[in-house]
PDB file of C-alpha atoms in Angstrom:
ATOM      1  CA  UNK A   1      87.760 -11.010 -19.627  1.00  0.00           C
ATOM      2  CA  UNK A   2      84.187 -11.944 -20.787  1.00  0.00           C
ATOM      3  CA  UNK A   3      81.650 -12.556 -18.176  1.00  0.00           C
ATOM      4  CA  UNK A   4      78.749 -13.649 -20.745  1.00  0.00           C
ATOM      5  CA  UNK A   5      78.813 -14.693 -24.251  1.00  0.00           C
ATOM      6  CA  UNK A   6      76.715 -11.630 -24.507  1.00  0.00           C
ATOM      7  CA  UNK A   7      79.540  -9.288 -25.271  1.00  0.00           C
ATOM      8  CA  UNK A   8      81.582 -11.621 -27.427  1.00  0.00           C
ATOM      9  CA  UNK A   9      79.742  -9.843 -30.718  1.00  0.00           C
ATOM     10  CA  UNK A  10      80.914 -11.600 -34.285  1.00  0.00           C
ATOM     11  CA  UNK A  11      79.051  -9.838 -36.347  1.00  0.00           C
ATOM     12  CA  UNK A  12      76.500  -6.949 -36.465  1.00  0.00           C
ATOM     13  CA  UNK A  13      74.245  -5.103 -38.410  1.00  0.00           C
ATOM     14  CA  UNK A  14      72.593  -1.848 -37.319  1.00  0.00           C
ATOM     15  CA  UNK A  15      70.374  -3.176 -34.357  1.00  0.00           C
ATOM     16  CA  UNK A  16      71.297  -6.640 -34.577  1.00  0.00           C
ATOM     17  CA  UNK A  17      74.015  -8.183 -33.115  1.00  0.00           C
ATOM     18  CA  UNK A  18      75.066 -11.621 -33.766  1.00  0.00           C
ATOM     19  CA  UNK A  19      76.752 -12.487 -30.734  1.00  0.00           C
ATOM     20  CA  UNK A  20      78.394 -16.287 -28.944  1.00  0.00           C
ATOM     21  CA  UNK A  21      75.482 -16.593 -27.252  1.00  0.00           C
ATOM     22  CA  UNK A  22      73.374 -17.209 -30.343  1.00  0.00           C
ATOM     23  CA  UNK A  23      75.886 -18.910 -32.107  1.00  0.00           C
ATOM     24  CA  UNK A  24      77.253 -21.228 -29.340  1.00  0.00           C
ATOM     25  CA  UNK A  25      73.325 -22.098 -28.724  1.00  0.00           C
ATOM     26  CA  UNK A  26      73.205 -23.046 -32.445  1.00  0.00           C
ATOM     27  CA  UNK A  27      75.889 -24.843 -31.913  1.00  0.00           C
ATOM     28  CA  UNK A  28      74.724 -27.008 -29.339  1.00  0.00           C
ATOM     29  CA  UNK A  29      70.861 -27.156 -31.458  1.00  0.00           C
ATOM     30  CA  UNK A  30      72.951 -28.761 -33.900  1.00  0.00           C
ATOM     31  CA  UNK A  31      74.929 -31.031 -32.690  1.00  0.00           C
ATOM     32  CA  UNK A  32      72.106 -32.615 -30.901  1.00  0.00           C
ATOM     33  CA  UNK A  33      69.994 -32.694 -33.428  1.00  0.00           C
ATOM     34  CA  UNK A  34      72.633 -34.487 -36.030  1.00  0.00           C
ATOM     35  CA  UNK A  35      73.887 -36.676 -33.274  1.00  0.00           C
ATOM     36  CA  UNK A  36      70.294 -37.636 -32.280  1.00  0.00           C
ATOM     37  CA  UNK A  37      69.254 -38.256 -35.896  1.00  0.00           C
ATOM     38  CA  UNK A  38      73.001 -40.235 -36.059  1.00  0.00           C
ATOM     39  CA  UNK A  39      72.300 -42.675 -33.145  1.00  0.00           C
ATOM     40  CA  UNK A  40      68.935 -43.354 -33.662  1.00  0.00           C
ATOM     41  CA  UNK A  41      68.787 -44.099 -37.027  1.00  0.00           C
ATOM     42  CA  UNK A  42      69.694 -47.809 -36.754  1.00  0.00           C
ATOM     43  CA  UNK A  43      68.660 -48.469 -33.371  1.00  0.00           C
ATOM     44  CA  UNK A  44      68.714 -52.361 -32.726  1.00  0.00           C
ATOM     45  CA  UNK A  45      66.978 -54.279 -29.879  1.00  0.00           C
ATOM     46  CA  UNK A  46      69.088 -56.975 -29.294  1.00  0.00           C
ATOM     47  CA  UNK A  47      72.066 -55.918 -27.003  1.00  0.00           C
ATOM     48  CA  UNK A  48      74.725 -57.371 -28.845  1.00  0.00           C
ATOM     49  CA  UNK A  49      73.841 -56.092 -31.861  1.00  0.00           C
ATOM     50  CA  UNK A  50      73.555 -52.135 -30.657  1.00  0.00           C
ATOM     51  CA  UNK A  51      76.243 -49.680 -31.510  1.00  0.00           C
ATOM     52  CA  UNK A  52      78.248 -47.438 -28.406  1.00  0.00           C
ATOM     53  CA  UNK A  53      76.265 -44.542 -28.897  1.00  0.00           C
ATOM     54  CA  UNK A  54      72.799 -46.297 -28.900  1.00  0.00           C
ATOM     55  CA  UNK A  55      74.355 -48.005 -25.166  1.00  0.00           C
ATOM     56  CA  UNK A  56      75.256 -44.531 -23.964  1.00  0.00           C
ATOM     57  CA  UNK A  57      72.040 -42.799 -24.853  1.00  0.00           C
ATOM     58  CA  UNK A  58      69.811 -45.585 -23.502  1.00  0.00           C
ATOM     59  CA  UNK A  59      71.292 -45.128 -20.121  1.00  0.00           C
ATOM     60  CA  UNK A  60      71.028 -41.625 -20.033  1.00  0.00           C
ATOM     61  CA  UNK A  61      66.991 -42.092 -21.090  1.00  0.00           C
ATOM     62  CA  UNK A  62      66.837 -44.567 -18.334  1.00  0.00           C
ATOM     63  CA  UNK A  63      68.123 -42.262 -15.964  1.00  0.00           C
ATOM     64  CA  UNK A  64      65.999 -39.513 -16.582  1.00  0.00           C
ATOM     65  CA  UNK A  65      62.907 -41.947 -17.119  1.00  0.00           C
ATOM     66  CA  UNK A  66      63.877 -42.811 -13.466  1.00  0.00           C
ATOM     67  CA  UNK A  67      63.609 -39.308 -12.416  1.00  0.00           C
ATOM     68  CA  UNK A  68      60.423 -38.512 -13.637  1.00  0.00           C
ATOM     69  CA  UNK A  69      59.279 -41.572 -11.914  1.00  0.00           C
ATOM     70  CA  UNK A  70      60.296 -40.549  -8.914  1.00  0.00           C
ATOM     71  CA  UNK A  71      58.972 -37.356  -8.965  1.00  0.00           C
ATOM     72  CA  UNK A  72      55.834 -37.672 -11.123  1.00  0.00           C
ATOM     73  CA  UNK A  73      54.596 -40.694 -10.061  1.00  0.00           C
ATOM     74  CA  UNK A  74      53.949 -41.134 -13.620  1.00  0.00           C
ATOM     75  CA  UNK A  75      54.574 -42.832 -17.122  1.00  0.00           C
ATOM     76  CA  UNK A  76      58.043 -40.885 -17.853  1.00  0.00           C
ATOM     77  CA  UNK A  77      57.268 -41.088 -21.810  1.00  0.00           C
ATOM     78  CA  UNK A  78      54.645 -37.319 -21.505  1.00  0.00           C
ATOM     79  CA  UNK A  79      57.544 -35.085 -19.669  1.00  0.00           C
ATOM     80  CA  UNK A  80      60.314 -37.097 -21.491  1.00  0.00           C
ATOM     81  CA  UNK A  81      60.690 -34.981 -24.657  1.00  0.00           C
ATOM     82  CA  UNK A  82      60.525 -31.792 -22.143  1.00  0.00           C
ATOM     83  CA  UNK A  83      62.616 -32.322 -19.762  1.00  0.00           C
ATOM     84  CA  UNK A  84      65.065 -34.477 -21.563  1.00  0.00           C
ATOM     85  CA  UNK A  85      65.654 -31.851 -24.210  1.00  0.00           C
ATOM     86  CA  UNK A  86      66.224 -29.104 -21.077  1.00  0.00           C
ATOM     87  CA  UNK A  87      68.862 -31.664 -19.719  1.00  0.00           C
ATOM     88  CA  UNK A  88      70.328 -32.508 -22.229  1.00  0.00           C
ATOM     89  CA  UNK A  89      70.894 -28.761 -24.337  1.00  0.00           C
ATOM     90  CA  UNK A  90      72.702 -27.493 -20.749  1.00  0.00           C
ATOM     91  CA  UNK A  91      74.870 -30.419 -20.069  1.00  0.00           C
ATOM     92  CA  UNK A  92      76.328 -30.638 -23.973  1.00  0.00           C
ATOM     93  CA  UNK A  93      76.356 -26.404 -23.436  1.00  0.00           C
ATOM     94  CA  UNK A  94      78.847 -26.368 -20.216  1.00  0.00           C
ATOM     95  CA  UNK A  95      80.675 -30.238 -21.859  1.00  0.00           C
ATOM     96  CA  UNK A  96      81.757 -27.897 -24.413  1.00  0.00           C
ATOM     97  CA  UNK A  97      84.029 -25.523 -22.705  1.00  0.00           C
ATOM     98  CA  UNK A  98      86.619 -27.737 -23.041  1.00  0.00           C
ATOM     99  CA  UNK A  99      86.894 -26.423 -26.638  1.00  0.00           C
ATOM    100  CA  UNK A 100      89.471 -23.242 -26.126  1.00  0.00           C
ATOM    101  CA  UNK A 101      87.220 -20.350 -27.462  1.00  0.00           C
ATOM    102  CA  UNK A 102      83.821 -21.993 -26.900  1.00  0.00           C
ATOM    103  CA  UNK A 103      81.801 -19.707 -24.147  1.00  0.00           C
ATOM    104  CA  UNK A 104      78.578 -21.732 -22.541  1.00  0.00           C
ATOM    105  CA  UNK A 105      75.528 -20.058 -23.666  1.00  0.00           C
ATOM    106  CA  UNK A 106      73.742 -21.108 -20.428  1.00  0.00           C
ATOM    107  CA  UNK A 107      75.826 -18.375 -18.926  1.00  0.00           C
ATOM    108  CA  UNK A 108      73.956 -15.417 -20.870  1.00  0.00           C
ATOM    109  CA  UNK A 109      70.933 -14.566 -19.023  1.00  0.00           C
ATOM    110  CA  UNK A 110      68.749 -14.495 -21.382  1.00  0.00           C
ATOM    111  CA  UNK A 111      69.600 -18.228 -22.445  1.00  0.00           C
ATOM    112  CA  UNK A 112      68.636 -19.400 -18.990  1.00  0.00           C
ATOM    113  CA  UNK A 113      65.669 -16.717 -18.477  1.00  0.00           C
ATOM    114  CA  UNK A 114      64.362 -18.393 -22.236  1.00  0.00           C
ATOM    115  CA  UNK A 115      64.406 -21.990 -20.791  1.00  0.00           C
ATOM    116  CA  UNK A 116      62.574 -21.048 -17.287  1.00  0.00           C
ATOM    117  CA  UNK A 117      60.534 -19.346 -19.125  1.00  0.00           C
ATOM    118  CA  UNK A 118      59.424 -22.250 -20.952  1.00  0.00           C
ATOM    119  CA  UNK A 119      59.084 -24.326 -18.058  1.00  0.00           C
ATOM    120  CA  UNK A 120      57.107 -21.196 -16.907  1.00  0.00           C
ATOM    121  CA  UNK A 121      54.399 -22.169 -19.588  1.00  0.00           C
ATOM    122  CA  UNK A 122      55.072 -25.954 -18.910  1.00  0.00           C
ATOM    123  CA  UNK A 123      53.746 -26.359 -15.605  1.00  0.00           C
ATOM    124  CA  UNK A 124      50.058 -24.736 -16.609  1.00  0.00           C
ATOM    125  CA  UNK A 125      50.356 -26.659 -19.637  1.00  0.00           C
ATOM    126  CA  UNK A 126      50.505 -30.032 -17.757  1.00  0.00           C
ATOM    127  CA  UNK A 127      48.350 -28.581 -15.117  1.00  0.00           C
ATOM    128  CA  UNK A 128      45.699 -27.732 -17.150  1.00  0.00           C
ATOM    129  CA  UNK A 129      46.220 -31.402 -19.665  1.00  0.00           C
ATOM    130  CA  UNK A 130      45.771 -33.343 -15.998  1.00  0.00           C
ATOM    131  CA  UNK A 131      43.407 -31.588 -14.572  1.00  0.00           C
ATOM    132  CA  UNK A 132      41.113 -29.328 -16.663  1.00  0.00           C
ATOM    133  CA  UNK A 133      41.402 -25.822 -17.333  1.00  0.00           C
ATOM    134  CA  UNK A 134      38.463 -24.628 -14.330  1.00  0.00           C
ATOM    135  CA  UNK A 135      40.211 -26.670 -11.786  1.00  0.00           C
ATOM    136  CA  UNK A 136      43.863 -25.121 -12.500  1.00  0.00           C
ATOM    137  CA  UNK A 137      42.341 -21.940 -12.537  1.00  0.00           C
ATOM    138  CA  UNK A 138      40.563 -22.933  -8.777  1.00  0.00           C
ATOM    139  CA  UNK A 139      43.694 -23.865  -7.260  1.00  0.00           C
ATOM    140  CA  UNK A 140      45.454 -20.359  -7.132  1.00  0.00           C
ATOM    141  CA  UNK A 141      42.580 -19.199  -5.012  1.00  0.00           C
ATOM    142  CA  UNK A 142      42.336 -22.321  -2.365  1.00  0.00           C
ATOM    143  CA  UNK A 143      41.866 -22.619   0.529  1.00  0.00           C
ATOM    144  CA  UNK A 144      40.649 -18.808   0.417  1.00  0.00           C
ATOM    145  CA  UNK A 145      41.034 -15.807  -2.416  1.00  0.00           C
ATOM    146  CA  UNK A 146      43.060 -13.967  -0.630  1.00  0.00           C
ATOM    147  CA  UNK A 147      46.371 -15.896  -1.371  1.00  0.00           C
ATOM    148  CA  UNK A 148      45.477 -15.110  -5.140  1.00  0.00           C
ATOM    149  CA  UNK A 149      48.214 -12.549  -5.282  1.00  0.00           C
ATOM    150  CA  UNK A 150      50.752 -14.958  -3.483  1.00  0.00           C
ATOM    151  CA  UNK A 151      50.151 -17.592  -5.673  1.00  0.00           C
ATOM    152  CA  UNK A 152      51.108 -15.774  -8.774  1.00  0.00           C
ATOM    153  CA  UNK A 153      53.934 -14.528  -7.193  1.00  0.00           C
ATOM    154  CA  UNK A 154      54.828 -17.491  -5.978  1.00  0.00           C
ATOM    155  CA  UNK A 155      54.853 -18.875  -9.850  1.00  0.00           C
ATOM    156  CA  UNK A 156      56.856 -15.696 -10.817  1.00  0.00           C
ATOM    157  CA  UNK A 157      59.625 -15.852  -8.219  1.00  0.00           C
ATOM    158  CA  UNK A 158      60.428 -19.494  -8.620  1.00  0.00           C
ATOM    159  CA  UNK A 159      60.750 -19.222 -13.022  1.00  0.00           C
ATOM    160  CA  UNK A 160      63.136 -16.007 -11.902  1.00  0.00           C
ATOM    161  CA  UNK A 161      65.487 -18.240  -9.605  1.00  0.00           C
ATOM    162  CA  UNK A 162      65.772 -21.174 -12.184  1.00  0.00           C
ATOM    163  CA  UNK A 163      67.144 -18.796 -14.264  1.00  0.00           C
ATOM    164  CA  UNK A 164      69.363 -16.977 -11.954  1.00  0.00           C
ATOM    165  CA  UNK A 165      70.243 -20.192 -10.699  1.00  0.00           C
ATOM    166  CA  UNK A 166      71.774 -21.595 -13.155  1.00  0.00           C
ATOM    167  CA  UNK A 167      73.215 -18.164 -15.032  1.00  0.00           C
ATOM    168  CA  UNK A 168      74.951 -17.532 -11.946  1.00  0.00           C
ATOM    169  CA  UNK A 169      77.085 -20.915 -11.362  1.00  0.00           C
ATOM    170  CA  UNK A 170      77.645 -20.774 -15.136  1.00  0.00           C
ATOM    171  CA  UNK A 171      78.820 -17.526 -15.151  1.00  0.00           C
ATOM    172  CA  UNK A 172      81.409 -17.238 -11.873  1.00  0.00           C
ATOM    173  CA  UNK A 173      82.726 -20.548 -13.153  1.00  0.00           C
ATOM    174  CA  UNK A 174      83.433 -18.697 -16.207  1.00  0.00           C
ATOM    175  CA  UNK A 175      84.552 -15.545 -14.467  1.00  0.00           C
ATOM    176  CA  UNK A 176      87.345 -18.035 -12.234  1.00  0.00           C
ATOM    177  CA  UNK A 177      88.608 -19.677 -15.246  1.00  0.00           C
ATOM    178  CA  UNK A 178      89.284 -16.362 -16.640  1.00  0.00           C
ATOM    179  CA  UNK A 179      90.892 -14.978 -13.241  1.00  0.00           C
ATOM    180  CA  UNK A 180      93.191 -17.735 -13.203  1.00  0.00           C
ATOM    181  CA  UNK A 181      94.100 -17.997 -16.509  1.00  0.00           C
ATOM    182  CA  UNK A 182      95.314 -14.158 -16.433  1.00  0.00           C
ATOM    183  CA  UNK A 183      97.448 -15.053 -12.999  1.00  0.00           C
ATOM    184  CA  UNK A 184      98.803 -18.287 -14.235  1.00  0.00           C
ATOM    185  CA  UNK A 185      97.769 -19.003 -17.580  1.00  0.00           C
ATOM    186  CA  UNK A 186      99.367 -22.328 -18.329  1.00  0.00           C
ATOM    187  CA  UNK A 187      98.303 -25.179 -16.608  1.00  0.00           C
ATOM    188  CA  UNK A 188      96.234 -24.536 -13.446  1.00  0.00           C
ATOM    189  CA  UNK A 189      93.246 -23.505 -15.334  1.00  0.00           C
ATOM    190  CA  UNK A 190      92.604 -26.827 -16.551  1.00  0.00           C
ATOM    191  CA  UNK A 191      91.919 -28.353 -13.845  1.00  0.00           C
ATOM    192  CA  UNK A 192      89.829 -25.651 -12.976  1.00  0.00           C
ATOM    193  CA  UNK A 193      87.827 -25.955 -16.160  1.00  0.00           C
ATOM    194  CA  UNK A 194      87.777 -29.650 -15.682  1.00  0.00           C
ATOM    195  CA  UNK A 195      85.809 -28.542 -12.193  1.00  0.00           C
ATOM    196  CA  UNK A 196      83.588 -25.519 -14.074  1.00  0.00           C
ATOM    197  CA  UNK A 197      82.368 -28.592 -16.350  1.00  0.00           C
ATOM    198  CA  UNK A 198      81.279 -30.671 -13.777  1.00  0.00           C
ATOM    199  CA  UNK A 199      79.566 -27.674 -11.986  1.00  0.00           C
ATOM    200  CA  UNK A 200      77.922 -27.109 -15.457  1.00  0.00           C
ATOM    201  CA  UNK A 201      76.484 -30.487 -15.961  1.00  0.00           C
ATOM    202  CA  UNK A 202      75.521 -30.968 -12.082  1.00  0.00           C
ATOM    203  CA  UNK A 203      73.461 -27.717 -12.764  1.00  0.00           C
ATOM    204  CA  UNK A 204      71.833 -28.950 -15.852  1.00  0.00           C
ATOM    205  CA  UNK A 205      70.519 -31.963 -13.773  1.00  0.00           C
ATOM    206  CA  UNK A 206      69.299 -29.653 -11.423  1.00  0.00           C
ATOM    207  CA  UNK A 207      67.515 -27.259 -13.731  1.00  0.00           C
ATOM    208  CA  UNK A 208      66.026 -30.319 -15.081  1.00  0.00           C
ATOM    209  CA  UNK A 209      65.126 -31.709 -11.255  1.00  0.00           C
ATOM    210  CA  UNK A 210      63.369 -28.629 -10.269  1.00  0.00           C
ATOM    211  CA  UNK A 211      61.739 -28.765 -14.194  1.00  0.00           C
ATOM    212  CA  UNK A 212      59.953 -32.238 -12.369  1.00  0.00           C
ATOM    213  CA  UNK A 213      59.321 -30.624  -9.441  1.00  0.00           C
ATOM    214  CA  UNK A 214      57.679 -28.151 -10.343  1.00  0.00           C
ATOM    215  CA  UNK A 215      55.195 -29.606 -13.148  1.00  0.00           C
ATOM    216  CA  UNK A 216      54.548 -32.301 -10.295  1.00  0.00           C
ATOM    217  CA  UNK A 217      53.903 -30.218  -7.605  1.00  0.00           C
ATOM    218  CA  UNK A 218      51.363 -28.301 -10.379  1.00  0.00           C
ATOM    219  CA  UNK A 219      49.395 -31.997 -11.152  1.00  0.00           C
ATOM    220  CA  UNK A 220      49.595 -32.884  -7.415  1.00  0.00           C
ATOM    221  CA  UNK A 221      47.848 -29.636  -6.293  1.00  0.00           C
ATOM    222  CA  UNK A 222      44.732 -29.901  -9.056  1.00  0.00           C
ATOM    223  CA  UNK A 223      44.899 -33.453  -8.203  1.00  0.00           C
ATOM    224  CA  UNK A 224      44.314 -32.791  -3.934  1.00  0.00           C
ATOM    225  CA  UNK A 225      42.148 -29.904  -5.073  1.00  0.00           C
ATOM    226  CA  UNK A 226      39.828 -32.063  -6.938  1.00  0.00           C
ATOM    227  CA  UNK A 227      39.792 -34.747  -4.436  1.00  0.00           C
ATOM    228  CA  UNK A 228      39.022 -32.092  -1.892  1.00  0.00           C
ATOM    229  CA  UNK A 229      35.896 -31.041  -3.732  1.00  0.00           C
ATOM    230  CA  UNK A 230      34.828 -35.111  -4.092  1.00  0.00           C
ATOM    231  CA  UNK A 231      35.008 -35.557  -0.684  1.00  0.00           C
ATOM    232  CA  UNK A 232      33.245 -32.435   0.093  1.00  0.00           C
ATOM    233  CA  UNK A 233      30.418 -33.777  -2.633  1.00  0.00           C
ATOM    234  CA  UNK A 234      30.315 -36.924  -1.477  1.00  0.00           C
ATOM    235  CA  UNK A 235      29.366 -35.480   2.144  1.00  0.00           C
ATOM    236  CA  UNK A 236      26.840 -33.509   1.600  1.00  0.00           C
ATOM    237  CA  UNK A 237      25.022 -36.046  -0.738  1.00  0.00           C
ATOM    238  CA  UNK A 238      25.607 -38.385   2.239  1.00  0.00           C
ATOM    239  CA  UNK A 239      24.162 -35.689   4.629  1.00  0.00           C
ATOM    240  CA  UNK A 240      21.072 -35.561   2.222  1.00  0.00           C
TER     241      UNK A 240
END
């Protein structure tokens, strides 16, 4: 019974170890980058004259375009590429497992812990792009310097529980199918992998939700933050 991909190990070498996880996640690299290069490569405009695939991946752009609408407040084409790749890499990841043999990588820690940690670096990154690099920097220590320390942790905690997060439902999906399978291994487990994959892809949109959230929340906090400081300016040049 394999909790992770971790410990399914194909092929090693002294200290490395060439495990499902990184082969799996390879997998999934790959077969979004062909398909993507596949689809878009004779992308029409008229509607009649667009293939399946081009229909299929247009709505699933719209949809997230609508997200980051709704969220952002925002033209969805800066966080697109971001958040669309996060999406998309966990919801082909946990698709997959109907394949007998295939193991999600998004239910190795350190697959999940990787991607938060990117969004870790994202929401500074956007911060910083909106707002300035001085007026990031200002916000972890408003209204007073003593939440400094809170702040940080704060940013810490929340990259930690998208990772758990998602590594968890992953994995005790994973764990299930397994349990079952050993106590009646013909054909009750597939409807319980049928129900692990649409746990899977319901947690990729949420990874991807919280991805919004949390970049927003970063822009919308330089954005008060500097407004703050206007109206403060604009006071005391009005009390002078």
């Amino acid at each position: 019974m394999n909790v992770t991909p971790d410990t399914i190990i194909f092929w090693q070498w002294q200290w490395f170890k060439l495990n499902a996880t990184l082969v799996y996640t390879w997998l999934v690299m790959a077969i979004l980058v062909v398909g993507s290069w596949l689809v878009t490569r004779n992308l029409k405009v008229e509607p009649e004259e667009m293939s399946n695939w081009q229909n299929r991946l247009e709505i699933i752009v719209e949809m997230i375009n609508g997200e980051i609408r709704q969220a952002t407040n925002r033209e969805p084409s800066e966080f697109l590429p971001f958040v669309g790749t996060i999406f998309l890499f966990f919801a082909l990841a946990n698709i997959l497992t109907i394949i007998p043999g295939y193991e999600s990588p998004a239910a190795s820690l350190s697959t999940t812990g990787a991607f938060a940690l990117c969004v870790f670096f994202a929401v500074p990154y956007y911060g910083i792009k909106h707002s300035g690099f001085g007026s990031y920097l200002k916000h972890f220590i408003e209204p007073t310097p003593v939440v400094l320390p809170f702040n940080i942790l704060s940013e810490i905690t929340r990259t930690l529980s998208l990772a758990i997060r998602l590594f968890g439902n992953v994995m005790s999906t994973s764990l299930l199918v397994a349990i079952v399978l050993s106590l009646i291994p013909l054909f009750l487990p597939i409807p319980v992998r049928a129900y692990g994959i649409g746990i899977g892809v319901i947690q990729a949109y949420v990874f991807a939700i919280l991805t919004l959230v949390y970049i927003a929340s970063g822009i919308r906090a330089q954005r008060k933050s500097q407004q703050k400081r206007q109206q403060q300016q604009q006071s005391e040049e009005g009390a002078t």
